[in-house]
PDB file of C-alpha atoms in Angstrom:
ATOM      1  CA  UNK A   1       0.000   0.000   0.000  1.00 26.00           C
ATOM      2  CA  UNK A   2       1.054   3.538  -0.660  1.00 29.00           C
ATOM      3  CA  UNK A   3       2.342   5.492   2.326  1.00 34.00           C
ATOM      4  CA  UNK A   4       3.318   9.088   2.863  1.00 39.00           C
ATOM      5  CA  UNK A   5       7.034   9.209   3.534  1.00 40.00           C
ATOM      6  CA  UNK A   6       6.940  11.695   6.370  1.00 37.00           C
ATOM      7  CA  UNK A   7       4.496   9.635   8.381  1.00 35.00           C
ATOM      8  CA  UNK A   8       7.346   7.217   8.948  1.00 30.00           C
ATOM      9  CA  UNK A   9      10.274   9.626   8.724  1.00 32.00           C
ATOM     10  CA  UNK A  10      11.089  13.310   8.573  1.00 36.00           C
ATOM     11  CA  UNK A  11      10.406  15.198   5.368  1.00 44.00           C
ATOM     12  CA  UNK A  12      13.791  15.436   3.722  1.00 39.00           C
ATOM     13  CA  UNK A  13      13.286  18.171   1.149  1.00 46.00           C
ATOM     14  CA  UNK A  14      13.332  21.931   1.515  1.00 51.00           C
ATOM     15  CA  UNK A  15      12.159  24.798  -0.637  1.00 54.00           C
ATOM     16  CA  UNK A  16      14.625  26.697  -2.752  1.00 51.00           C
ATOM     17  CA  UNK A  17      15.148  30.420  -2.210  1.00 43.00           C
ATOM     18  CA  UNK A  18      12.195  32.784  -2.417  1.00 36.00           C
ATOM     19  CA  UNK A  19      11.440  34.667  -5.588  1.00 34.00           C
ATOM     20  CA  UNK A  20      11.224  38.467  -5.683  1.00 32.00           C
ATOM     21  CA  UNK A  21       7.790  40.072  -5.876  1.00 33.00           C
ATOM     22  CA  UNK A  22       6.054  38.814  -8.984  1.00 34.00           C
ATOM     23  CA  UNK A  23       2.850  39.581 -10.833  1.00 36.00           C
ATOM     24  CA  UNK A  24       0.473  37.074 -12.319  1.00 38.00           C
ATOM     25  CA  UNK A  25      -1.391  37.560 -15.578  1.00 38.00           C
ATOM     26  CA  UNK A  26      -4.434  35.964 -17.149  1.00 38.00           C
ATOM     27  CA  UNK A  27      -5.696  35.221 -20.624  1.00 39.00           C
ATOM     28  CA  UNK A  28      -9.315  35.379 -19.498  1.00 40.00           C
ATOM     29  CA  UNK A  29     -10.103  38.887 -20.735  1.00 44.00           C
ATOM     30  CA  UNK A  30      -9.284  42.565 -20.440  1.00 47.00           C
ATOM     31  CA  UNK A  31      -9.061  44.620 -17.306  1.00 59.00           C
ATOM     32  CA  UNK A  32      -7.090  42.177 -15.185  1.00 65.00           C
ATOM     33  CA  UNK A  33      -5.482  43.655 -12.089  1.00 59.00           C
ATOM     34  CA  UNK A  34      -2.187  41.906 -11.362  1.00 59.00           C
ATOM     35  CA  UNK A  35      -1.329  41.974  -7.687  1.00 68.00           C
ATOM     36  CA  UNK A  36       2.187  41.980  -6.319  1.00 82.00           C
ATOM     37  CA  UNK A  37       2.432  38.542  -4.750  1.00 91.00           C
ATOM     38  CA  UNK A  38       4.595  38.590  -1.590  1.00 93.00           C
ATOM     39  CA  UNK A  39       7.827  36.648  -2.010  1.00 93.00           C
ATOM     40  CA  UNK A  40       6.974  34.178   0.751  1.00 94.00           C
ATOM     41  CA  UNK A  41       3.789  33.231  -1.142  1.00 95.00           C
ATOM     42  CA  UNK A  42       5.055  33.321  -4.728  1.00 94.00           C
ATOM     43  CA  UNK A  43       8.280  31.541  -3.692  1.00 93.00           C
ATOM     44  CA  UNK A  44       9.460  29.897  -6.955  1.00 92.00           C
ATOM     45  CA  UNK A  45       6.537  30.954  -9.191  1.00 91.00           C
ATOM     46  CA  UNK A  46       7.261  33.671 -11.758  1.00 88.00           C
ATOM     47  CA  UNK A  47       4.028  33.562 -13.760  1.00 87.00           C
ATOM     48  CA  UNK A  48       0.757  31.617 -14.030  1.00 91.00           C
ATOM     49  CA  UNK A  49      -1.865  31.936 -16.768  1.00 92.00           C
ATOM     50  CA  UNK A  50      -5.060  30.087 -15.839  1.00 93.00           C
ATOM     51  CA  UNK A  51      -8.174  29.665 -17.984  1.00 92.00           C
ATOM     52  CA  UNK A  52     -10.877  27.599 -16.228  1.00 91.00           C
ATOM     53  CA  UNK A  53     -12.625  26.718 -19.477  1.00 89.00           C
ATOM     54  CA  UNK A  54     -16.370  26.174 -19.756  1.00 86.00           C
ATOM     55  CA  UNK A  55     -16.736  22.540 -18.648  1.00 87.00           C
ATOM     56  CA  UNK A  56     -15.848  20.664 -15.436  1.00 83.00           C
ATOM     57  CA  UNK A  57     -13.283  18.567 -17.273  1.00 87.00           C
ATOM     58  CA  UNK A  58     -11.764  21.478 -19.193  1.00 89.00           C
ATOM     59  CA  UNK A  59      -9.400  24.319 -18.474  1.00 92.00           C
ATOM     60  CA  UNK A  60      -5.780  25.145 -19.153  1.00 93.00           C
ATOM     61  CA  UNK A  61      -2.880  26.411 -17.093  1.00 94.00           C
ATOM     62  CA  UNK A  62       0.555  27.668 -18.065  1.00 93.00           C
ATOM     63  CA  UNK A  63       3.188  28.110 -15.379  1.00 92.00           C
ATOM     64  CA  UNK A  64       6.647  29.613 -15.268  1.00 90.00           C
ATOM     65  CA  UNK A  65       8.379  28.345 -12.150  1.00 87.00           C
ATOM     66  CA  UNK A  66      12.036  28.920 -11.252  1.00 80.00           C
ATOM     67  CA  UNK A  67      12.993  25.262 -11.198  1.00 62.00           C
ATOM     68  CA  UNK A  68      14.053  22.264 -13.234  1.00 56.00           C
ATOM     69  CA  UNK A  69      10.595  21.560 -14.612  1.00 51.00           C
ATOM     70  CA  UNK A  70      10.530  21.849 -18.389  1.00 55.00           C
ATOM     71  CA  UNK A  71      11.643  23.613 -21.548  1.00 53.00           C
ATOM     72  CA  UNK A  72      10.395  26.154 -22.626  1.00 52.00           C
ATOM     73  CA  UNK A  73      10.388  28.108 -19.372  1.00 74.00           C
ATOM     74  CA  UNK A  74       6.588  28.556 -19.450  1.00 82.00           C
ATOM     75  CA  UNK A  75       5.121  25.060 -19.314  1.00 87.00           C
ATOM     76  CA  UNK A  76       1.612  24.011 -20.329  1.00 91.00           C
ATOM     77  CA  UNK A  77       0.424  21.514 -17.734  1.00 92.00           C
ATOM     78  CA  UNK A  78      -1.840  18.541 -18.528  1.00 92.00           C
ATOM     79  CA  UNK A  79      -5.379  18.616 -17.161  1.00 95.00           C
ATOM     80  CA  UNK A  80      -5.908  15.621 -14.817  1.00 94.00           C
ATOM     81  CA  UNK A  81      -9.361  15.399 -13.264  1.00 94.00           C
ATOM     82  CA  UNK A  82      -8.285  12.345 -11.234  1.00 94.00           C
ATOM     83  CA  UNK A  83      -6.237  14.713  -9.060  1.00 95.00           C
ATOM     84  CA  UNK A  84      -8.980  17.306  -8.531  1.00 95.00           C
ATOM     85  CA  UNK A  85      -9.584  18.518  -4.990  1.00 97.00           C
ATOM     86  CA  UNK A  86     -13.125  19.663  -4.170  1.00 96.00           C
ATOM     87  CA  UNK A  87     -13.633  23.070  -5.800  1.00 95.00           C
ATOM     88  CA  UNK A  88     -10.264  23.085  -7.599  1.00 97.00           C
ATOM     89  CA  UNK A  89      -9.113  21.752 -10.958  1.00 97.00           C
ATOM     90  CA  UNK A  90      -5.856  19.806 -11.059  1.00 96.00           C
ATOM     91  CA  UNK A  91      -3.091  19.859 -13.658  1.00 96.00           C
ATOM     92  CA  UNK A  92       0.221  17.977 -13.760  1.00 93.00           C
ATOM     93  CA  UNK A  93       3.626  18.170 -15.431  1.00 90.00           C
ATOM     94  CA  UNK A  94       6.456  15.645 -15.656  1.00 87.00           C
ATOM     95  CA  UNK A  95       8.686  15.581 -18.732  1.00 82.00           C
ATOM     96  CA  UNK A  96      10.147  12.117 -18.125  1.00 78.00           C
ATOM     97  CA  UNK A  97      10.320   9.458 -15.415  1.00 77.00           C
ATOM     98  CA  UNK A  98      13.392  10.980 -13.755  1.00 81.00           C
ATOM     99  CA  UNK A  99      12.206  14.607 -13.899  1.00 82.00           C
ATOM    100  CA  UNK A 100      10.307  16.373 -11.128  1.00 87.00           C
ATOM    101  CA  UNK A 101       6.562  15.747 -10.943  1.00 87.00           C
ATOM    102  CA  UNK A 102       4.439  18.893 -10.431  1.00 93.00           C
ATOM    103  CA  UNK A 103       0.769  19.259  -9.515  1.00 94.00           C
ATOM    104  CA  UNK A 104      -1.136  22.555  -9.836  1.00 96.00           C
ATOM    105  CA  UNK A 105      -4.549  23.300  -8.297  1.00 97.00           C
ATOM    106  CA  UNK A 106      -6.565  26.280  -9.536  1.00 97.00           C
ATOM    107  CA  UNK A 107     -10.006  27.882  -9.382  1.00 96.00           C
ATOM    108  CA  UNK A 108     -11.926  30.953 -10.512  1.00 96.00           C
ATOM    109  CA  UNK A 109     -14.769  32.581  -8.575  1.00 95.00           C
ATOM    110  CA  UNK A 110     -18.375  32.016  -9.651  1.00 94.00           C
ATOM    111  CA  UNK A 111     -18.621  35.588 -10.926  1.00 94.00           C
ATOM    112  CA  UNK A 112     -15.307  35.322 -12.792  1.00 93.00           C
ATOM    113  CA  UNK A 113     -13.809  38.279 -10.919  1.00 95.00           C
ATOM    114  CA  UNK A 114     -10.896  36.538  -9.152  1.00 96.00           C
ATOM    115  CA  UNK A 115      -8.785  33.424  -9.600  1.00 95.00           C
ATOM    116  CA  UNK A 116      -5.877  31.743  -7.844  1.00 96.00           C
ATOM    117  CA  UNK A 117      -3.596  28.735  -8.188  1.00 96.00           C
ATOM    118  CA  UNK A 118      -0.899  26.858  -6.332  1.00 97.00           C
ATOM    119  CA  UNK A 119       1.747  24.477  -7.697  1.00 96.00           C
ATOM    120  CA  UNK A 120       4.495  22.276  -6.323  1.00 93.00           C
ATOM    121  CA  UNK A 121       6.519  19.140  -6.839  1.00 89.00           C
ATOM    122  CA  UNK A 122       6.946  16.377  -4.273  1.00 84.00           C
ATOM    123  CA  UNK A 123      10.702  16.709  -4.011  1.00 79.00           C
ATOM    124  CA  UNK A 124      13.809  15.293  -5.679  1.00 80.00           C
ATOM    125  CA  UNK A 125      17.517  15.572  -4.848  1.00 82.00           C
ATOM    126  CA  UNK A 126      16.788  17.059  -1.386  1.00 77.00           C
ATOM    127  CA  UNK A 127      14.843  20.074  -2.738  1.00 83.00           C
ATOM    128  CA  UNK A 128      11.373  20.956  -3.959  1.00 88.00           C
ATOM    129  CA  UNK A 129       9.881  23.901  -5.857  1.00 91.00           C
ATOM    130  CA  UNK A 130       6.477  25.499  -5.259  1.00 93.00           C
ATOM    131  CA  UNK A 131       4.460  28.705  -5.005  1.00 95.00           C
ATOM    132  CA  UNK A 132       1.174  30.414  -5.803  1.00 95.00           C
ATOM    133  CA  UNK A 133      -0.580  33.395  -7.354  1.00 94.00           C
ATOM    134  CA  UNK A 134      -3.870  35.324  -7.307  1.00 95.00           C
ATOM    135  CA  UNK A 135      -5.438  38.043  -9.439  1.00 94.00           C
ATOM    136  CA  UNK A 136      -8.590  40.091 -10.071  1.00 94.00           C
ATOM    137  CA  UNK A 137     -10.434  41.367 -13.124  1.00 93.00           C
ATOM    138  CA  UNK A 138     -11.352  45.033 -12.753  1.00 91.00           C
ATOM    139  CA  UNK A 139     -11.018  47.486  -9.888  1.00 92.00           C
ATOM    140  CA  UNK A 140     -11.562  46.957  -6.178  1.00 92.00           C
ATOM    141  CA  UNK A 141     -15.204  47.572  -5.199  1.00 93.00           C
ATOM    142  CA  UNK A 142     -15.692  47.386  -1.427  1.00 91.00           C
ATOM    143  CA  UNK A 143     -19.134  46.754   0.095  1.00 90.00           C
ATOM    144  CA  UNK A 144     -20.952  49.922   1.186  1.00 86.00           C
ATOM    145  CA  UNK A 145     -20.325  51.016   4.756  1.00 81.00           C
ATOM    146  CA  UNK A 146     -22.989  52.975   6.646  1.00 73.00           C
ATOM    147  CA  UNK A 147     -21.829  54.046  10.089  1.00 68.00           C
ATOM    148  CA  UNK A 148     -25.454  54.337  11.221  1.00 61.00           C
ATOM    149  CA  UNK A 149     -26.162  50.680  10.440  1.00 65.00           C
ATOM    150  CA  UNK A 150     -24.815  48.083  12.913  1.00 60.00           C
ATOM    151  CA  UNK A 151     -22.651  45.486  11.160  1.00 64.00           C
ATOM    152  CA  UNK A 152     -22.388  47.508   7.969  1.00 69.00           C
ATOM    153  CA  UNK A 153     -19.294  46.512   6.013  1.00 83.00           C
ATOM    154  CA  UNK A 154     -18.857  43.260   7.978  1.00 89.00           C
ATOM    155  CA  UNK A 155     -19.072  40.267   5.601  1.00 94.00           C
ATOM    156  CA  UNK A 156     -18.037  36.617   5.560  1.00 95.00           C
ATOM    157  CA  UNK A 157     -16.632  34.269   2.941  1.00 97.00           C
ATOM    158  CA  UNK A 158     -16.553  30.477   3.015  1.00 96.00           C
ATOM    159  CA  UNK A 159     -15.759  27.499   0.838  1.00 97.00           C
ATOM    160  CA  UNK A 160     -13.221  24.794   0.136  1.00 97.00           C
ATOM    161  CA  UNK A 161      -9.439  24.893   0.468  1.00 98.00           C
ATOM    162  CA  UNK A 162      -6.845  22.862  -1.440  1.00 98.00           C
ATOM    163  CA  UNK A 163      -3.070  22.506  -1.260  1.00 97.00           C
ATOM    164  CA  UNK A 164       0.015  20.624  -2.378  1.00 96.00           C
ATOM    165  CA  UNK A 165       2.819  19.671  -0.012  1.00 93.00           C
ATOM    166  CA  UNK A 166       6.443  18.564  -0.099  1.00 90.00           C
ATOM    167  CA  UNK A 167       5.260  15.501   1.789  1.00 84.00           C
ATOM    168  CA  UNK A 168       6.137  13.229  -1.115  1.00 74.00           C
ATOM    169  CA  UNK A 169       4.256  10.015  -1.790  1.00 78.00           C
ATOM    170  CA  UNK A 170       5.733   6.555  -2.042  1.00 67.00           C
ATOM    171  CA  UNK A 171       5.349   5.174  -5.566  1.00 68.00           C
ATOM    172  CA  UNK A 172       2.784   2.632  -6.689  1.00 69.00           C
ATOM    173  CA  UNK A 173      -0.406   3.651  -4.878  1.00 73.00           C
ATOM    174  CA  UNK A 174      -3.887   4.331  -6.260  1.00 76.00           C
ATOM    175  CA  UNK A 175      -3.320   8.082  -6.684  1.00 78.00           C
ATOM    176  CA  UNK A 176       0.163   7.755  -8.167  1.00 81.00           C
ATOM    177  CA  UNK A 177       0.391   9.316 -11.641  1.00 81.00           C
ATOM    178  CA  UNK A 178       4.173   9.642 -11.870  1.00 80.00           C
ATOM    179  CA  UNK A 179       5.752   8.099 -14.952  1.00 73.00           C
ATOM    180  CA  UNK A 180       6.997   4.519 -14.466  1.00 83.00           C
ATOM    181  CA  UNK A 181      10.587   4.210 -13.217  1.00 84.00           C
ATOM    182  CA  UNK A 182      12.746   1.722 -15.164  1.00 86.00           C
ATOM    183  CA  UNK A 183      13.602  -1.398 -13.185  1.00 85.00           C
ATOM    184  CA  UNK A 184      16.935  -1.193 -11.419  1.00 83.00           C
ATOM    185  CA  UNK A 185      16.960   2.620 -11.169  1.00 83.00           C
ATOM    186  CA  UNK A 186      18.789   3.833  -8.078  1.00 82.00           C
ATOM    187  CA  UNK A 187      16.240   5.153  -5.512  1.00 81.00           C
ATOM    188  CA  UNK A 188      18.222   8.398  -5.106  1.00 77.00           C
ATOM    189  CA  UNK A 189      17.087   9.419  -8.605  1.00 83.00           C
ATOM    190  CA  UNK A 190      13.360   8.957  -8.025  1.00 78.00           C
ATOM    191  CA  UNK A 191      11.099  12.048  -8.013  1.00 81.00           C
ATOM    192  CA  UNK A 192       8.116  12.156  -5.630  1.00 84.00           C
ATOM    193  CA  UNK A 193       4.546  13.141  -6.332  1.00 88.00           C
ATOM    194  CA  UNK A 194       3.319  15.877  -3.950  1.00 91.00           C
ATOM    195  CA  UNK A 195       0.565  14.930  -1.537  1.00 92.00           C
ATOM    196  CA  UNK A 196      -2.642  16.953  -1.837  1.00 95.00           C
ATOM    197  CA  UNK A 197      -4.563  18.542   1.023  1.00 97.00           C
ATOM    198  CA  UNK A 198      -8.294  19.296   1.176  1.00 97.00           C
ATOM    199  CA  UNK A 199     -10.144  21.363   3.749  1.00 97.00           C
ATOM    200  CA  UNK A 200     -12.625  24.135   4.460  1.00 97.00           C
ATOM    201  CA  UNK A 201     -11.938  27.816   4.970  1.00 98.00           C
ATOM    202  CA  UNK A 202     -13.908  30.658   6.555  1.00 97.00           C
ATOM    203  CA  UNK A 203     -13.018  34.357   6.464  1.00 97.00           C
ATOM    204  CA  UNK A 204     -14.532  37.370   8.220  1.00 96.00           C
ATOM    205  CA  UNK A 205     -13.769  40.731   6.611  1.00 95.00           C
ATOM    206  CA  UNK A 206     -14.639  44.167   7.960  1.00 94.00           C
ATOM    207  CA  UNK A 207     -14.437  46.858   5.308  1.00 93.00           C
ATOM    208  CA  UNK A 208     -15.175  49.598   7.851  1.00 90.00           C
ATOM    209  CA  UNK A 209     -11.865  49.012   9.613  1.00 91.00           C
ATOM    210  CA  UNK A 210     -10.147  47.264   6.653  1.00 94.00           C
ATOM    211  CA  UNK A 211      -9.342  43.972   8.343  1.00 96.00           C
ATOM    212  CA  UNK A 212      -9.648  40.258   7.585  1.00 97.00           C
ATOM    213  CA  UNK A 213      -9.094  37.023   9.553  1.00 97.00           C
ATOM    214  CA  UNK A 214     -10.293  33.440   9.585  1.00 97.00           C
ATOM    215  CA  UNK A 215      -9.522  29.732   9.808  1.00 97.00           C
ATOM    216  CA  UNK A 216      -8.730  26.701   7.650  1.00 98.00           C
ATOM    217  CA  UNK A 217     -10.230  23.581   9.181  1.00 97.00           C
ATOM    218  CA  UNK A 218     -11.116  19.952   8.339  1.00 97.00           C
ATOM    219  CA  UNK A 219      -7.665  19.670   6.743  1.00 96.00           C
ATOM    220  CA  UNK A 220      -6.828  16.192   5.512  1.00 95.00           C
ATOM    221  CA  UNK A 221      -4.237  14.685   3.174  1.00 94.00           C
ATOM    222  CA  UNK A 222      -6.363  13.451   0.284  1.00 93.00           C
ATOM    223  CA  UNK A 223      -4.000  10.644  -0.678  1.00 89.00           C
ATOM    224  CA  UNK A 224      -4.040   8.975   2.746  1.00 88.00           C
ATOM    225  CA  UNK A 225      -6.877  10.365   4.856  1.00 90.00           C
ATOM    226  CA  UNK A 226      -4.359  11.664   7.423  1.00 91.00           C
ATOM    227  CA  UNK A 227      -5.912  14.532   9.436  1.00 93.00           C
ATOM    228  CA  UNK A 228      -4.002  17.790   9.924  1.00 94.00           C
ATOM    229  CA  UNK A 229      -4.329  20.590  12.474  1.00 93.00           C
ATOM    230  CA  UNK A 230      -6.450  23.682  11.886  1.00 95.00           C
ATOM    231  CA  UNK A 231      -4.723  26.827  10.614  1.00 96.00           C
ATOM    232  CA  UNK A 232      -5.602  30.242  12.057  1.00 96.00           C
ATOM    233  CA  UNK A 233      -5.405  33.199   9.664  1.00 97.00           C
ATOM    234  CA  UNK A 234      -4.333  35.991  11.999  1.00 97.00           C
ATOM    235  CA  UNK A 235      -5.990  39.396  11.515  1.00 97.00           C
ATOM    236  CA  UNK A 236      -4.458  41.351   8.620  1.00 97.00           C
ATOM    237  CA  UNK A 237      -5.079  44.722   6.962  1.00 96.00           C
ATOM    238  CA  UNK A 238      -6.991  45.153   3.689  1.00 95.00           C
ATOM    239  CA  UNK A 239      -5.204  47.820   1.654  1.00 94.00           C
ATOM    240  CA  UNK A 240      -6.718  50.383  -0.711  1.00 92.00           C
ATOM    241  CA  UNK A 241      -6.396  48.003  -3.665  1.00 93.00           C
ATOM    242  CA  UNK A 242      -8.370  45.248  -1.946  1.00 94.00           C
ATOM    243  CA  UNK A 243      -5.343  43.054  -1.224  1.00 95.00           C
ATOM    244  CA  UNK A 244      -4.131  41.692   2.098  1.00 96.00           C
ATOM    245  CA  UNK A 245      -1.221  39.716   3.551  1.00 96.00           C
ATOM    246  CA  UNK A 246      -0.867  38.214   7.014  1.00 96.00           C
ATOM    247  CA  UNK A 247       0.522  35.400   9.128  1.00 97.00           C
ATOM    248  CA  UNK A 248      -0.814  32.001  10.169  1.00 96.00           C
ATOM    249  CA  UNK A 249      -0.745  30.135  13.474  1.00 94.00           C
ATOM    250  CA  UNK A 250      -1.710  26.738  14.790  1.00 91.00           C
ATOM    251  CA  UNK A 251      -4.402  26.571  17.530  1.00 91.00           C
ATOM    252  CA  UNK A 252      -1.647  26.909  20.164  1.00 89.00           C
ATOM    253  CA  UNK A 253      -0.690  30.321  18.684  1.00 91.00           C
ATOM    254  CA  UNK A 254       2.598  29.069  17.277  1.00 89.00           C
ATOM    255  CA  UNK A 255       3.446  30.674  13.934  1.00 88.00           C
ATOM    256  CA  UNK A 256       3.168  28.356  10.926  1.00 90.00           C
ATOM    257  CA  UNK A 257       3.422  30.592   7.852  1.00 95.00           C
ATOM    258  CA  UNK A 258       1.756  33.316   5.802  1.00 97.00           C
ATOM    259  CA  UNK A 259      -1.333  33.984   3.691  1.00 97.00           C
ATOM    260  CA  UNK A 260      -2.519  36.654   1.275  1.00 97.00           C
ATOM    261  CA  UNK A 261      -5.181  37.431  -1.283  1.00 96.00           C
ATOM    262  CA  UNK A 262      -7.353  39.848  -3.207  1.00 97.00           C
ATOM    263  CA  UNK A 263     -11.047  40.833  -3.157  1.00 96.00           C
ATOM    264  CA  UNK A 264     -12.969  41.166  -6.416  1.00 95.00           C
ATOM    265  CA  UNK A 265     -16.389  41.574  -7.975  1.00 95.00           C
ATOM    266  CA  UNK A 266     -19.289  43.879  -7.179  1.00 95.00           C
ATOM    267  CA  UNK A 267     -19.247  44.806  -3.474  1.00 94.00           C
ATOM    268  CA  UNK A 268     -16.292  42.415  -3.048  1.00 95.00           C
ATOM    269  CA  UNK A 269     -18.444  39.419  -3.973  1.00 95.00           C
ATOM    270  CA  UNK A 270     -15.448  37.067  -4.029  1.00 96.00           C
ATOM    271  CA  UNK A 271     -11.957  36.625  -2.651  1.00 97.00           C
ATOM    272  CA  UNK A 272      -8.976  34.592  -3.856  1.00 97.00           C
ATOM    273  CA  UNK A 273      -5.650  33.902  -2.211  1.00 97.00           C
ATOM    274  CA  UNK A 274      -2.846  31.526  -1.319  1.00 97.00           C
ATOM    275  CA  UNK A 275      -1.239  30.127   1.833  1.00 97.00           C
ATOM    276  CA  UNK A 276       2.301  28.973   2.602  1.00 97.00           C
ATOM    277  CA  UNK A 277       2.749  26.840   5.721  1.00 96.00           C
ATOM    278  CA  UNK A 278       5.953  25.559   7.310  1.00 92.00           C
ATOM    279  CA  UNK A 279       6.510  23.136  10.210  1.00 86.00           C
ATOM    280  CA  UNK A 280       2.778  22.640  10.739  1.00 87.00           C
ATOM    281  CA  UNK A 281       2.821  19.079  12.169  1.00 83.00           C
ATOM    282  CA  UNK A 282       4.682  18.475  15.450  1.00 78.00           C
ATOM    283  CA  UNK A 283       5.828  14.949  14.531  1.00 79.00           C
ATOM    284  CA  UNK A 284       7.294  15.955  11.143  1.00 82.00           C
ATOM    285  CA  UNK A 285      10.343  17.965  10.096  1.00 81.00           C
ATOM    286  CA  UNK A 286      10.766  20.451   7.213  1.00 86.00           C
ATOM    287  CA  UNK A 287       7.217  19.948   5.949  1.00 88.00           C
ATOM    288  CA  UNK A 288       5.702  22.743   3.851  1.00 93.00           C
ATOM    289  CA  UNK A 289       2.278  23.288   2.318  1.00 95.00           C
ATOM    290  CA  UNK A 290       1.216  25.629  -0.493  1.00 97.00           C
ATOM    291  CA  UNK A 291      -2.541  26.215  -0.464  1.00 97.00           C
ATOM    292  CA  UNK A 292      -5.152  28.067  -2.509  1.00 98.00           C
ATOM    293  CA  UNK A 293      -8.628  29.453  -1.788  1.00 98.00           C
ATOM    294  CA  UNK A 294     -11.309  31.047  -3.992  1.00 98.00           C
ATOM    295  CA  UNK A 295     -14.457  31.933  -2.044  1.00 97.00           C
ATOM    296  CA  UNK A 296     -17.907  33.489  -2.540  1.00 96.00           C
ATOM    297  CA  UNK A 297     -19.284  36.091  -0.126  1.00 95.00           C
ATOM    298  CA  UNK A 298     -21.889  34.674   2.229  1.00 94.00           C
ATOM    299  CA  UNK A 299     -25.441  35.557   1.249  1.00 90.00           C
ATOM    300  CA  UNK A 300     -24.790  35.376  -2.489  1.00 92.00           C
ATOM    301  CA  UNK A 301     -25.917  32.521  -4.763  1.00 90.00           C
ATOM    302  CA  UNK A 302     -23.626  29.521  -4.445  1.00 86.00           C
ATOM    303  CA  UNK A 303     -22.236  30.485  -1.040  1.00 88.00           C
ATOM    304  CA  UNK A 304     -21.186  27.677   1.317  1.00 91.00           C
ATOM    305  CA  UNK A 305     -23.666  26.001   3.734  1.00 93.00           C
ATOM    306  CA  UNK A 306     -21.839  27.427   6.785  1.00 93.00           C
ATOM    307  CA  UNK A 307     -23.004  30.855   5.574  1.00 92.00           C
ATOM    308  CA  UNK A 308     -26.488  30.044   6.904  1.00 89.00           C
ATOM    309  CA  UNK A 309     -25.141  30.709  10.409  1.00 87.00           C
ATOM    310  CA  UNK A 310     -23.846  34.237   9.742  1.00 85.00           C
ATOM    311  CA  UNK A 311     -25.668  37.548   9.315  1.00 74.00           C
ATOM    312  CA  UNK A 312     -26.354  38.502   5.673  1.00 63.00           C
TER     313      UNK A 312
END
């Protein structure tokens, strides 16, 4: 049976150096606002072009990542619905059996205003490469704030969360899509497929005081069913362009990483962003997770069931 390496031993791979601030661009139409992605979220990603397509099985993604992935530098990944995580389309790239194996997870909001993606490989030769991006079509349009109305400008967002990790998978299991390794190949040459994470995410945003915070919960490694701790998204500031960047903690208030994103649509109907976690499981070492979220504002069509418990 397939097993996740770090459940039996420490994760042996580490991320390469962070990229400078990058911008992401889209081929989905005019008016796209490209946000400066913080270096600790972009990490190795230089550019992503995501088109969700018009069918559940469709979509395309092109990624330029500072790594040993493919030639040309901007690679067109292969759509692979077998790797989808709830709410997110999956794509993969591996040029040959001894090259790194990458998985990308991406989504666009229901109104088409924002999109985000994350990508990573499972590790090879003691290193792995990963990162994420987010973007918006059009200008930032905050919800109206009326100081005379209690709760005005306070809104919630909820939905699914997905991620890839450097917790590489052992070969040969039911979710393994790496290319077959020739018999007799030395194990030190073998690339790993990144494990995928699924979960739920909830955000509260107050546009009167320009702040956002929330939680990622029900986190589980899709490939094994292994449960992971919740992640707290510590309160961060929403800037004048509708973007935000903050830190994450575990429930014991120990820092675990960073998150960031961008609001889009009419009255900030949607939000998209990415997460980068480090050392998030106490029994593991050097583990990292690169997550993505694309959420609808509570009270709008298609919002998550948990939205029934919050004020409209």
